[in-house]
Short mmCIF file of C-alpha atoms in Angstrom, two decimals:
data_model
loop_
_atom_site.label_atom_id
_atom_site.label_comp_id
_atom_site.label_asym_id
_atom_site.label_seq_id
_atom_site.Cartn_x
_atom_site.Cartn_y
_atom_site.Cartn_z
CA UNK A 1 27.77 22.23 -15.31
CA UNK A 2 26.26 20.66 -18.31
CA UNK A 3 28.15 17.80 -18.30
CA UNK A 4 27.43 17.36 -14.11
CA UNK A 5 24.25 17.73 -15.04
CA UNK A 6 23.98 14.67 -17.73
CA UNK A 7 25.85 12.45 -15.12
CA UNK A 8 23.44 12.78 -12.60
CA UNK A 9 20.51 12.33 -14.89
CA UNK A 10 22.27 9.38 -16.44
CA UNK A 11 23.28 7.88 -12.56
CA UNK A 12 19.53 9.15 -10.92
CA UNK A 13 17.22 9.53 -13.90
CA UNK A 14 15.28 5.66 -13.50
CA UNK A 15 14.81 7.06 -9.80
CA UNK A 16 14.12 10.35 -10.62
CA UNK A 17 11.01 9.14 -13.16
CA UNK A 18 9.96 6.11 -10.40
CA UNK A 19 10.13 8.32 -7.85
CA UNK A 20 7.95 11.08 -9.59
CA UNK A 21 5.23 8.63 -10.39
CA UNK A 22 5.73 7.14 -6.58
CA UNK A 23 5.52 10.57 -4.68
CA UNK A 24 2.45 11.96 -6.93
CA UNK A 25 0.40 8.72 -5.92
CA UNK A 26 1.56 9.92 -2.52
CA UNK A 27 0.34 13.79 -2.92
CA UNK A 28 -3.04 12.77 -4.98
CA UNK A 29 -4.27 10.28 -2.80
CA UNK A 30 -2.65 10.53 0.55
CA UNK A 31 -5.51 8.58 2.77
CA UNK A 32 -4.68 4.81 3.60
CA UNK A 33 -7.36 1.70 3.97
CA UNK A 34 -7.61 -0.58 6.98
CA UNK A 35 -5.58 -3.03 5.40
CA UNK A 36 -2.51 -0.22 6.54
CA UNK A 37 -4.37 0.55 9.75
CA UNK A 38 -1.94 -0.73 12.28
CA UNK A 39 1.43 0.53 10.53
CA UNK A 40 -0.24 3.66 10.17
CA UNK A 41 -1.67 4.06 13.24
CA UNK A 42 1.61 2.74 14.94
CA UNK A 43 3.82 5.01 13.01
CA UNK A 44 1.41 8.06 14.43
CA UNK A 45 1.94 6.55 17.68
CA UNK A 46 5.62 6.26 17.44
CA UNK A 47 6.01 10.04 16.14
CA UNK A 48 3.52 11.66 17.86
CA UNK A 49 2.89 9.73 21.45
CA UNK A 50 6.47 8.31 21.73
CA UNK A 51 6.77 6.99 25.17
CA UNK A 52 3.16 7.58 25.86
CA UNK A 53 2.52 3.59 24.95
CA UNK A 54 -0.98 4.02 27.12
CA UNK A 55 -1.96 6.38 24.20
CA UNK A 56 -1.30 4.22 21.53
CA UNK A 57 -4.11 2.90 19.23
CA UNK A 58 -3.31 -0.68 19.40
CA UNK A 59 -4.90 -1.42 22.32
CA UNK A 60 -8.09 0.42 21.77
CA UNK A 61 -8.23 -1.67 18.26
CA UNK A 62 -5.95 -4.15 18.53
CA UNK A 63 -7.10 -5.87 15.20
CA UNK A 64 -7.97 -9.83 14.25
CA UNK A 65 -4.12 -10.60 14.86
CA UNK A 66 -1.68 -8.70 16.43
CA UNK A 67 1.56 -7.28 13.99
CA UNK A 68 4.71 -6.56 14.82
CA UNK A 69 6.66 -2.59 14.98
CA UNK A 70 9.59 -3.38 13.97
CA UNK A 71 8.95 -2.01 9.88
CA UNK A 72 6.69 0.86 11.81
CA UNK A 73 9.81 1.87 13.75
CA UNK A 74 12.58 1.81 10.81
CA UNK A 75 9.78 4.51 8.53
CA UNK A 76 9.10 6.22 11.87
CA UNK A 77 13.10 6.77 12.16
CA UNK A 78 13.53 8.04 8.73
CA UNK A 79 10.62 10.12 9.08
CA UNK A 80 11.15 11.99 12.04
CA UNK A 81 13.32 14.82 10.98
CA UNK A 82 9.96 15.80 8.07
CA UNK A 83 7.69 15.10 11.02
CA UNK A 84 9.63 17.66 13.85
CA UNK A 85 9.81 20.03 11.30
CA UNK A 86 5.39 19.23 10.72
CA UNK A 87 5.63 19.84 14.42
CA UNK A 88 7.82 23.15 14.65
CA UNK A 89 6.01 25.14 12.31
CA UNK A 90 2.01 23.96 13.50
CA UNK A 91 0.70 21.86 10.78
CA UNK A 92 -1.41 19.52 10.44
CA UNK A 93 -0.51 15.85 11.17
CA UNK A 94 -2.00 14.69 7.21
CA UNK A 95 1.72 16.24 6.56
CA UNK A 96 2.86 14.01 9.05
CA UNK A 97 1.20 11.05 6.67
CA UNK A 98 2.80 12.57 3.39
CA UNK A 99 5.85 11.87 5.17
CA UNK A 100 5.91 8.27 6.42
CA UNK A 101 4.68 7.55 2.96
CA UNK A 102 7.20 9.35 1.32
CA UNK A 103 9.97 7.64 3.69
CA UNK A 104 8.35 4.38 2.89
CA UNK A 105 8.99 4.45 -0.74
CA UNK A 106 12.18 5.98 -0.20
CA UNK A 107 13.04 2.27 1.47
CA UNK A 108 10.96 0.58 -1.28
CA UNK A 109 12.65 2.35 -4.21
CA UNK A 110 16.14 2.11 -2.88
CA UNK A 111 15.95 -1.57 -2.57
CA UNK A 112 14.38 -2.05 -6.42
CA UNK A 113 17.08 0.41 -7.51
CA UNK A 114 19.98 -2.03 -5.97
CA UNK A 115 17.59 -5.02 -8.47
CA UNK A 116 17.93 -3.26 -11.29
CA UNK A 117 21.84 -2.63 -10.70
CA UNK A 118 22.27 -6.28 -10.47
CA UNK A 119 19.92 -6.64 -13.50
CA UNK A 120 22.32 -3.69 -15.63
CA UNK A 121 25.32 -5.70 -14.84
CA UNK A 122 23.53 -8.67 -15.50
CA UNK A 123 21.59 -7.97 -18.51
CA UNK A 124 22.86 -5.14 -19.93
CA UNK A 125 21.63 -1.13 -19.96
CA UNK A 126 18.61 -1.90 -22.44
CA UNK A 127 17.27 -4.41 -20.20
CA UNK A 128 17.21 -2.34 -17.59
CA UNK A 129 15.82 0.62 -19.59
CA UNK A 130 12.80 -1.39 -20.38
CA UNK A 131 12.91 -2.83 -16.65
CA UNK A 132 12.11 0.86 -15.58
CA UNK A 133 9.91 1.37 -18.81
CA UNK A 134 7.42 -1.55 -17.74
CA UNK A 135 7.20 -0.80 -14.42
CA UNK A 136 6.45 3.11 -14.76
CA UNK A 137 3.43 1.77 -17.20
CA UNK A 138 2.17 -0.65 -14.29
CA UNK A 139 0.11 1.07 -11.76
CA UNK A 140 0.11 -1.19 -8.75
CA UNK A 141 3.76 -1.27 -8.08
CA UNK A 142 4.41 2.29 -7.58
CA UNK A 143 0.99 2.87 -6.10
CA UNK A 144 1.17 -0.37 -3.43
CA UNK A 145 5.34 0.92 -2.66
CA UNK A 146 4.29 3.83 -0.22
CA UNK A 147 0.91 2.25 1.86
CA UNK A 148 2.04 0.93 4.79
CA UNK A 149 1.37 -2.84 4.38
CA UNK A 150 2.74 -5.49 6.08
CA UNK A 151 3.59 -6.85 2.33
CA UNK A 152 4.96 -3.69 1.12
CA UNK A 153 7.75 -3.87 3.70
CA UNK A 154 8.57 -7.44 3.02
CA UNK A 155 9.02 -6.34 -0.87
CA UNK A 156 11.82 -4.57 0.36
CA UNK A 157 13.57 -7.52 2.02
CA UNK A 158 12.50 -9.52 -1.01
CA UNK A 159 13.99 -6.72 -3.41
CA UNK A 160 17.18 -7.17 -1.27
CA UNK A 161 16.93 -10.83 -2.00
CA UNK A 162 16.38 -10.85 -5.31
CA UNK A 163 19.77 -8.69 -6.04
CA UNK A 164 22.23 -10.87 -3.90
CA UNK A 165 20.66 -13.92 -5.78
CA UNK A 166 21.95 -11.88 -8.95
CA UNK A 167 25.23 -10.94 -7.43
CA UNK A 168 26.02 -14.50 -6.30
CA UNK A 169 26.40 -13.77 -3.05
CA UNK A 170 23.93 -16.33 -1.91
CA UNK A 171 24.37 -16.61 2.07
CA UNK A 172 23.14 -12.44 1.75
CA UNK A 173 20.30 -13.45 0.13
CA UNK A 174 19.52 -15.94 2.57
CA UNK A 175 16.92 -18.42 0.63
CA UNK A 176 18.58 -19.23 -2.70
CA UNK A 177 19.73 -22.48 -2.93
CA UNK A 178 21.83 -23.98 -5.63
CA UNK A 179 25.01 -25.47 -6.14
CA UNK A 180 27.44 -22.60 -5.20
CA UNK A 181 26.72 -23.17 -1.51
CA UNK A 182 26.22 -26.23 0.56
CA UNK A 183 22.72 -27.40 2.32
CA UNK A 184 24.35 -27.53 5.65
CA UNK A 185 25.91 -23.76 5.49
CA UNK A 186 22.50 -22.44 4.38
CA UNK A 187 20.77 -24.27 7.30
CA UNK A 188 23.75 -22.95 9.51
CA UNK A 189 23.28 -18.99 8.13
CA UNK A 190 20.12 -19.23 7.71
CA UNK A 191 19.10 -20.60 11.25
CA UNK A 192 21.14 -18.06 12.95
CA UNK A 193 19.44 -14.78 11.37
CA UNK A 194 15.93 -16.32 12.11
CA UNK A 195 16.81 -16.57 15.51
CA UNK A 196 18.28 -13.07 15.65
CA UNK A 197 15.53 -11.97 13.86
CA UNK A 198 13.13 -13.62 16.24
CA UNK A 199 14.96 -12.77 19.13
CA UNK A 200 14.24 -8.71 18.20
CA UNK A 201 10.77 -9.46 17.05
CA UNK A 202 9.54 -10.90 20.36
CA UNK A 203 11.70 -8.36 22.36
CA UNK A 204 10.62 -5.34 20.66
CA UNK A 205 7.12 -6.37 20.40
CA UNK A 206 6.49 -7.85 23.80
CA UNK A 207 7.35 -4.06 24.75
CA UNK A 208 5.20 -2.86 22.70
CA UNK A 209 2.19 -5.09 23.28
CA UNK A 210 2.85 -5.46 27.28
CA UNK A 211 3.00 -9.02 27.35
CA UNK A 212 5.20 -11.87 25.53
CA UNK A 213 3.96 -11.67 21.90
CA UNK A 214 5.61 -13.34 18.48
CA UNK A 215 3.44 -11.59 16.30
CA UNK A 216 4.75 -13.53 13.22
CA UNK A 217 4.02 -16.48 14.44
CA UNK A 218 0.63 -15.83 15.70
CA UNK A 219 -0.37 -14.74 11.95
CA UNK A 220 0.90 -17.44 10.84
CA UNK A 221 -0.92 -19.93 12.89
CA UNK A 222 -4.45 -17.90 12.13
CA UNK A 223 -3.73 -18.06 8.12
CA UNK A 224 -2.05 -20.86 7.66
CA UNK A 225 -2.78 -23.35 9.97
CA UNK A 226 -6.38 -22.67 11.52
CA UNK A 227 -7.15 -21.32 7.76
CA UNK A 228 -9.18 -18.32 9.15
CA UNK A 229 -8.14 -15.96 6.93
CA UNK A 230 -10.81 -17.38 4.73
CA UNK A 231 -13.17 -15.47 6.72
CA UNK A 232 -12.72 -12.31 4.72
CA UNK A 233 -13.26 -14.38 1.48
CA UNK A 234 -12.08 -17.13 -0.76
CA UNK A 235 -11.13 -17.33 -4.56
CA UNK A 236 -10.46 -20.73 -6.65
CA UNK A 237 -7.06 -21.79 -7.26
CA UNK A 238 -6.10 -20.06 -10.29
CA UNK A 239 -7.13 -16.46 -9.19
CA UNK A 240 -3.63 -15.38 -9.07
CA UNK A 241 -2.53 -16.04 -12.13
CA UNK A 242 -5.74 -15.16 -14.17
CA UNK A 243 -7.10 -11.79 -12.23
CA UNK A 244 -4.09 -10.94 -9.65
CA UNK A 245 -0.76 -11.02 -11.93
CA UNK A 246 -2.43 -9.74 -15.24
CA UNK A 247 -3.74 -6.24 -13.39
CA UNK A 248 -0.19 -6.34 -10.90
CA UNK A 249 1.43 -6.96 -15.09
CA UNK A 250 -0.69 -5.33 -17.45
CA UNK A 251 1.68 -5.33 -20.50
CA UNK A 252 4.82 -7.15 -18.88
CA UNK A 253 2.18 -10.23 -18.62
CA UNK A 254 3.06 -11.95 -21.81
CA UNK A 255 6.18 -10.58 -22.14
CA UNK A 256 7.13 -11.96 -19.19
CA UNK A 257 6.28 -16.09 -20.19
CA UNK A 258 7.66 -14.88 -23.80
CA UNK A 259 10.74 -14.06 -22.22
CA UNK A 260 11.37 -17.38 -20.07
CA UNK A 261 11.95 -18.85 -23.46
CA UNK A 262 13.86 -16.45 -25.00
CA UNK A 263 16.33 -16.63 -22.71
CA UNK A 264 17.33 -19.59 -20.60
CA UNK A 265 18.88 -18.04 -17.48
CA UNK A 266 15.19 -16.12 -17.17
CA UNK A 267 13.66 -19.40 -15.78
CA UNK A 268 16.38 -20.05 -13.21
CA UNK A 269 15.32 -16.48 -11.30
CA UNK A 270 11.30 -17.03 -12.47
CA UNK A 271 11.25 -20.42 -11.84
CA UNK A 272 11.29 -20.07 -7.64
CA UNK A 273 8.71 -17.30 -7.97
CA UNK A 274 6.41 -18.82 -9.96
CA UNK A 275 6.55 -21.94 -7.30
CA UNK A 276 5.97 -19.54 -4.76
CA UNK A 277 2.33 -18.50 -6.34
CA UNK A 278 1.58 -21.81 -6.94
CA UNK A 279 1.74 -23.38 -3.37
CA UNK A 280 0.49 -20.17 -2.03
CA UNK A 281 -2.50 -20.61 -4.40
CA UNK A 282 -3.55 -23.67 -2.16
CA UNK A 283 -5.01 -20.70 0.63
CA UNK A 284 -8.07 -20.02 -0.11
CA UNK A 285 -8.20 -16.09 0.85
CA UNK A 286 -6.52 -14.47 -1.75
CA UNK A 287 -5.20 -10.75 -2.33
CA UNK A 288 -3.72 -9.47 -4.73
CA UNK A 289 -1.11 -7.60 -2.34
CA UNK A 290 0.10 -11.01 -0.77
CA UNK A 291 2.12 -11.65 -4.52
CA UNK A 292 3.25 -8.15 -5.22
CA UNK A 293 6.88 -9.11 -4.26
CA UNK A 294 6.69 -11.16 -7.57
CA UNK A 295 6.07 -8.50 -9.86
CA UNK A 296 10.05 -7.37 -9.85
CA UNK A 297 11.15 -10.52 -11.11
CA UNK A 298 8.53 -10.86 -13.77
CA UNK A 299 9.30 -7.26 -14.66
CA UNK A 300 12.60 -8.81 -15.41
CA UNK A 301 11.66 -11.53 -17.90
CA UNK A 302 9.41 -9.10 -19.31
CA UNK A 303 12.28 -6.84 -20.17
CA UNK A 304 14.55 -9.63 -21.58
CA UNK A 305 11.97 -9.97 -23.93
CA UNK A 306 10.86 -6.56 -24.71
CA UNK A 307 14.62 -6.20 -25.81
CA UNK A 308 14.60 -8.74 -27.35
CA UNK A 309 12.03 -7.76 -29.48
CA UNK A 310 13.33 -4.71 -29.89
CA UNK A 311 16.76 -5.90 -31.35
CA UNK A 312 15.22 -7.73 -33.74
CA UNK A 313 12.46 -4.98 -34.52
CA UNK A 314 13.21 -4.69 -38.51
CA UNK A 315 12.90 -8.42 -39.25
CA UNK A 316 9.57 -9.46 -40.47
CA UNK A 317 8.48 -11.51 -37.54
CA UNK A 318 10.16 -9.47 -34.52
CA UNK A 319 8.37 -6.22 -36.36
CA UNK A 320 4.92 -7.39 -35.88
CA UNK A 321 5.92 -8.59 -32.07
CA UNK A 322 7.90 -5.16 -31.66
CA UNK A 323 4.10 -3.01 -32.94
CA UNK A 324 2.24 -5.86 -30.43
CA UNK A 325 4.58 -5.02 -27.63
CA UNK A 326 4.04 -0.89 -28.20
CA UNK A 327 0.66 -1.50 -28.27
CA UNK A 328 0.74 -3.47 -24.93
CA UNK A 329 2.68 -0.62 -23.16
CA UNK A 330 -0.04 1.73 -24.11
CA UNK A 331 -2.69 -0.18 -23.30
CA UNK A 332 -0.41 -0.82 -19.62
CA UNK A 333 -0.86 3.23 -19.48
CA UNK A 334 -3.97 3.70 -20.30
CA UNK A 335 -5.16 0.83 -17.98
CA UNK A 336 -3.20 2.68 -14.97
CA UNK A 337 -4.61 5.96 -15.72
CA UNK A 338 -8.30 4.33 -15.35
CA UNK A 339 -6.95 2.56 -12.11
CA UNK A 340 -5.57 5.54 -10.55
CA UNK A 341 -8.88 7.74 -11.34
CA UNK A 342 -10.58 4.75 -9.67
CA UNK A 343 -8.73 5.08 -6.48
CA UNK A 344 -8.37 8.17 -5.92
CA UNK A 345 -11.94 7.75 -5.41
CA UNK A 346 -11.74 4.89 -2.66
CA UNK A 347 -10.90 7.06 0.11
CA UNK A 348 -14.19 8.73 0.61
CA UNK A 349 -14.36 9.37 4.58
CA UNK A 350 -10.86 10.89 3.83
CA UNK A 351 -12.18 13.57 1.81
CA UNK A 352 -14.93 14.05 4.20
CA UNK A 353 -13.34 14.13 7.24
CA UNK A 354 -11.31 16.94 5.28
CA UNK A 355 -14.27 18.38 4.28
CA UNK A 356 -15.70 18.82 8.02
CA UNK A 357 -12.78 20.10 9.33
CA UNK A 358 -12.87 23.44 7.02
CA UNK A 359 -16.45 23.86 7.36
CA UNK A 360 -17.36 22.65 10.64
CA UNK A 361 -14.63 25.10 12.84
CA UNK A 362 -17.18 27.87 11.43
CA UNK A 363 -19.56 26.74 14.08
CA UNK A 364 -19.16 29.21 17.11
CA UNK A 365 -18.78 25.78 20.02
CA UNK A 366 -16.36 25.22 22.52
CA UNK A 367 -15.58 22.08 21.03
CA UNK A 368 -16.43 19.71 18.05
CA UNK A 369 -16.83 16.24 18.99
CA UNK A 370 -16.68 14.07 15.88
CA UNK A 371 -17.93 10.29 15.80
CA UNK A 372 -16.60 7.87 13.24
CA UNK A 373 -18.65 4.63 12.00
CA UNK A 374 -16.24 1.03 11.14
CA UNK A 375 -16.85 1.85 7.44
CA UNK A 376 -15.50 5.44 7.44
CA UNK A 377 -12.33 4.38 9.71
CA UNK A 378 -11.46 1.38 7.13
CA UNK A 379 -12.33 3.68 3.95
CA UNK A 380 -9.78 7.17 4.78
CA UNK A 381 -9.76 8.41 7.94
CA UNK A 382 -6.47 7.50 10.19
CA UNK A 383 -5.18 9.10 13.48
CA UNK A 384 -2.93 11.10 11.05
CA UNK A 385 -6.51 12.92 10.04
CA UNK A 386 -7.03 14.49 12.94
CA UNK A 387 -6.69 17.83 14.40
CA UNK A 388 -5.85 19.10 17.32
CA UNK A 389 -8.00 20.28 20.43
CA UNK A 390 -10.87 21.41 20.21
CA UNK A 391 -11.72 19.07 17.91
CA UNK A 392 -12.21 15.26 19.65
CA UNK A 393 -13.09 12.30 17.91
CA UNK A 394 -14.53 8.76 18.51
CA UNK A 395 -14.97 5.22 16.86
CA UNK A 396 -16.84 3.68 19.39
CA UNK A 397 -18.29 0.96 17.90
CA UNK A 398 -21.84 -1.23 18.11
CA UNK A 399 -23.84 2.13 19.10
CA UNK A 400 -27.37 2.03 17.30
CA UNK A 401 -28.70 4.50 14.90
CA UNK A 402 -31.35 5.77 17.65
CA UNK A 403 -29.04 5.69 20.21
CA UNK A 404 -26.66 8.82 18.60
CA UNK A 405 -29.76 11.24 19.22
CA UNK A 406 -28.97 10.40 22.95
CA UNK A 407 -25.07 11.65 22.96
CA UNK A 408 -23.08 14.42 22.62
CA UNK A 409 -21.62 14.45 19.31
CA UNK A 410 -21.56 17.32 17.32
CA UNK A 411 -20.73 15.45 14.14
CA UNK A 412 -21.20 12.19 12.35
CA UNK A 413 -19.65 10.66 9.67
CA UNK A 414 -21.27 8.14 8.57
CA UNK A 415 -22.01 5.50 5.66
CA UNK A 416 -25.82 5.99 6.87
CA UNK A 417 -27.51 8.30 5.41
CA UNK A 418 -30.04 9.66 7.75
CA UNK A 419 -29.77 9.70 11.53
CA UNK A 420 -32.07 10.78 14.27
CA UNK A 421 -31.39 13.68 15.68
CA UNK A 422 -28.68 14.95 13.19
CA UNK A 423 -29.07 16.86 10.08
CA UNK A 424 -26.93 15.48 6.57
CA UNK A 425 -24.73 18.76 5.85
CA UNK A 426 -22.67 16.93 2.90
CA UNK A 427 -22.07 14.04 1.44
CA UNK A 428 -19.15 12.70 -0.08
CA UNK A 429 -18.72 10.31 -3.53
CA UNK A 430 -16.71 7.53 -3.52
CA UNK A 431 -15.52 4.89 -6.77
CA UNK A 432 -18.71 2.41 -7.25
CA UNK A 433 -18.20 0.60 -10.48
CA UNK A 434 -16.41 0.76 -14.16
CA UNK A 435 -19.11 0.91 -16.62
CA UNK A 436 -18.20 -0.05 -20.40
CA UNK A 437 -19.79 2.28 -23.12
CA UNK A 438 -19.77 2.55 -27.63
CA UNK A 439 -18.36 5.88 -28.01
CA UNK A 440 -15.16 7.53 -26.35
CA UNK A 441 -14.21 7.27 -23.59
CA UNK A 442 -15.17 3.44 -23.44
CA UNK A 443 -14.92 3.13 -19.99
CA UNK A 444 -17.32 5.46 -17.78
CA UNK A 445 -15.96 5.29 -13.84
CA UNK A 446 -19.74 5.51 -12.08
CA UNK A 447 -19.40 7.16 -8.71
CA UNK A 448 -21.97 7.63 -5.88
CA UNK A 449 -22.77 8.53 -2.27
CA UNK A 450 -20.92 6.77 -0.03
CA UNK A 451 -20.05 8.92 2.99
CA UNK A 452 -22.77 11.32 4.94
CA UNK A 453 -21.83 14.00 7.50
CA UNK A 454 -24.37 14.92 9.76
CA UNK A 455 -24.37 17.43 12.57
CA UNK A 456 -26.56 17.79 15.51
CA UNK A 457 -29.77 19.94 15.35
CA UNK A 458 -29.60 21.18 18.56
CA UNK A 459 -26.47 23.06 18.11
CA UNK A 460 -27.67 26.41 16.45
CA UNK A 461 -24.84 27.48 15.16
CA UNK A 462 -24.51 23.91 13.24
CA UNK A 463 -27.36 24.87 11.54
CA UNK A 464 -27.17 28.25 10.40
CA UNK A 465 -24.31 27.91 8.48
CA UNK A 466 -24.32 27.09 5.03
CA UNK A 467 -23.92 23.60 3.95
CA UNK A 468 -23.59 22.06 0.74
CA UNK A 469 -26.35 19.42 1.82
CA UNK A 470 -26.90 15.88 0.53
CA UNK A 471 -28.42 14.85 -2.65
#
């Protein structure tokens, strides 16, 4: 049993520890942003509506561009069985969240655990021991690997990629190109999976949408070509590579360019990457999600050199590097912890929407009608928040702050805090700023008020019961 027991930690362990990390980022801070809005809200759809297409969210917000289901319906699949379960037993659809994010970085996971395979057989065990090492210490990674981004289901592709590159099998990999396989074969292989894959995009989606619809394309025109994405704000050229990749890095930062020299087949696999930031440097909106598909591959280099480093620890040289590279990794941790703290707090209408649900059932109404400003739907709350009847809920937008006195809502929540008409029961703190400070701890993460739930005076029974109130 002992010895069963040692092969499986041995075969699953790397998992087991990036998994952990994964699946408590899940369980501390289960709420989602807009920028996962439409997966989200499509996966709800898909689970919870099915057939029902009129009910579906997308074409009561169908966004700035319109995004394809097909990575909505693959999580959706794997998530079912959790999600008829949620259903069987009565609970609330949040569960229903836990587990298209959990089924998410099940996908994302997998994929990085068939890289690092390729990187063991490559590389050698201690390579990949510090592979898994620096990316446990990085928080983005394993935080960005279950929220439901149209990037974070490309990394998986990408991860896919990156290990047939490794393996040599080059036509699976689809984009490598070097001297193993001719120009005119790739073109060949190549062409004939874009056109499958185009061919289920548009067939899929034009369901989906109710009318002919590429939704690849169309994104692709707005960013690229009519440059619109600029619209939600530019950053200079180098922004990737002096603010994205050193918070995506952390530690594996200059371990990563110290291992392109240590170790010449490093630049053949960083090489393409690095390329890839470059031109995509030339847009002038910037995020730092749109390069997280890099951050296995520099993980890589970073390892060749942190073992490196560590082979060499007891010569005079290497031993100063080797006490520089511990110190790096505990900086990396340290520097996650602060991140995580930060967002667990930037999901405030999450909480409060949370919040309102245990308190506000007290009130003795035949039903609680809740209304939801733009800045608490982008900041929390999706449809997987919700309860069931009686509770209803709205994000009608463009309605005026007088105008709320004049409608039947029982509830607001709100980024305002005072409305006419309504009462503030609570309000709920949110991640404002990171403060430096002389003493311990050095960084001070300053919070404040940025979510207000107000309920309607008229209703008595609002009223009488006992609220925390705002401050």
């Amino acid at each position: 049993m002992a010895s069963k027991s040692c092969q499986i930690a041995r075969q699953y362990g790397y998992d087991l520890l990036l998994g952990s990390i994964a699946a408590f980022y899940v369980f501390a801070v289960p709420y989602t942003k807009v920028e996962e809005s439409f997966n989200i809200q499509a996966m709800h759809d898909i689970l919870y509506h099915q057939l029902h297409l009129d009910n579906y969210d997308h074409f009561e917000f169908p966004g700035v561009v319109p995004r394809t289901f097909i990575g909505s319906f693959l999580v959706s699949i794997l998530a079912s069985p959790a999600v008829l379960a949620i259903k069987l037993f009565q609970l609330p659809k949040i569960y229903g969240l836990i587990a298209v994010r959990l089924a998410l970085g099940g996908i994302i996971l997998s994929t990085l655990r068939f890289f690092r395979n390729q990187i063991r057989d490559k590389f050698g065990h201690q390579v990949e021991a510090f592979f898994v090492i620096l990316t446990a210490v990085q928080f983005h990674l394993l935080f960005y690997c279950t929220r439901a981004l149209p990037n974070v289901l490309a990394l998986g592709v990408v991860n896919l990629a990156y290990g047939y590159w490794f393996r040599g099998n080059f036509y699976a990999a689809l984009n490598c190109l070097t001297k193993s396989i001719s120009l005119w074969e790739a073109i060949k292989y190549c062409t004939g999976i874009a056109l499958l894959s185009i061919g289920l995009t548009i067939l899929v989606d034009s369901i989906m949408w109710k009318k002919l619809m590429w939704p690849e394309f169309e994104v692709l025109w707005f960013n690229s070509v009519l440059n619109r994405s600029s619209e939600w704000g530019t950053h200079s050229f180098h922004w990737y590579f002096t603010s994205a990749l050193p918070r995506l890095l952390l530690a594996a930062y200059p371990l990563f360019m110290l291992g392109v020299l240590l170790d010449r087949r490093v630049l053949f696999f960083v090489l393409p990457v690095f390329s890839f930031i470059s031109l995509y440097s030339k847009l002038p909106h910037k995020e730092l999600r749109f390069i997280i598909s890099s951050v296995p591959m520099f993980n890589l280099s970073a390892a060749v050199a942190a073992s490196r480093i560590y082979n060499n620890r007891k010569k005079t040289l290497w031993k100063l590097l080797n006490f520089i590279m511990l110190g790096l990794i505990l900086i990396s941790l340290g520097c996650t912890i602060i991140m995580f703290l930060a967002s667990y707090g930037n999901y405030p209408s999450g909480h409060a929407l949370k919040g309102l649900h245990q308190m506000g059932r007290l009130a003795n109404t035949n039903k609680w009608w809740v209304h939801i400003d733009a800045f608490s739907a982008m900041n929390g709350i999706s449809r997987f928040c919700e309860n069931d009847y009686p509770w209803r809920y709205s994000k009608e937008e463009e309605i005026t702050l007088d105008e709320f006195r004049h409608r039947n809502f029982t509830y607001l929540i709100s980024e305002h805090s005072s409305v006419d008409g309504f009462k503030c029961l609570f309000s709920v703190y949110g991640f404002s700023r990171a403060r430096l400070q002389l003493g311990f701890p050095p960084i001070i993460l300053v919070k404040e008020p940025k979510v207000y739930i107000h309920g309607y005076t008229r209703i008595k029974d609002i009223m009488q019961i006992n609220w925390p109130g705002c401050s």
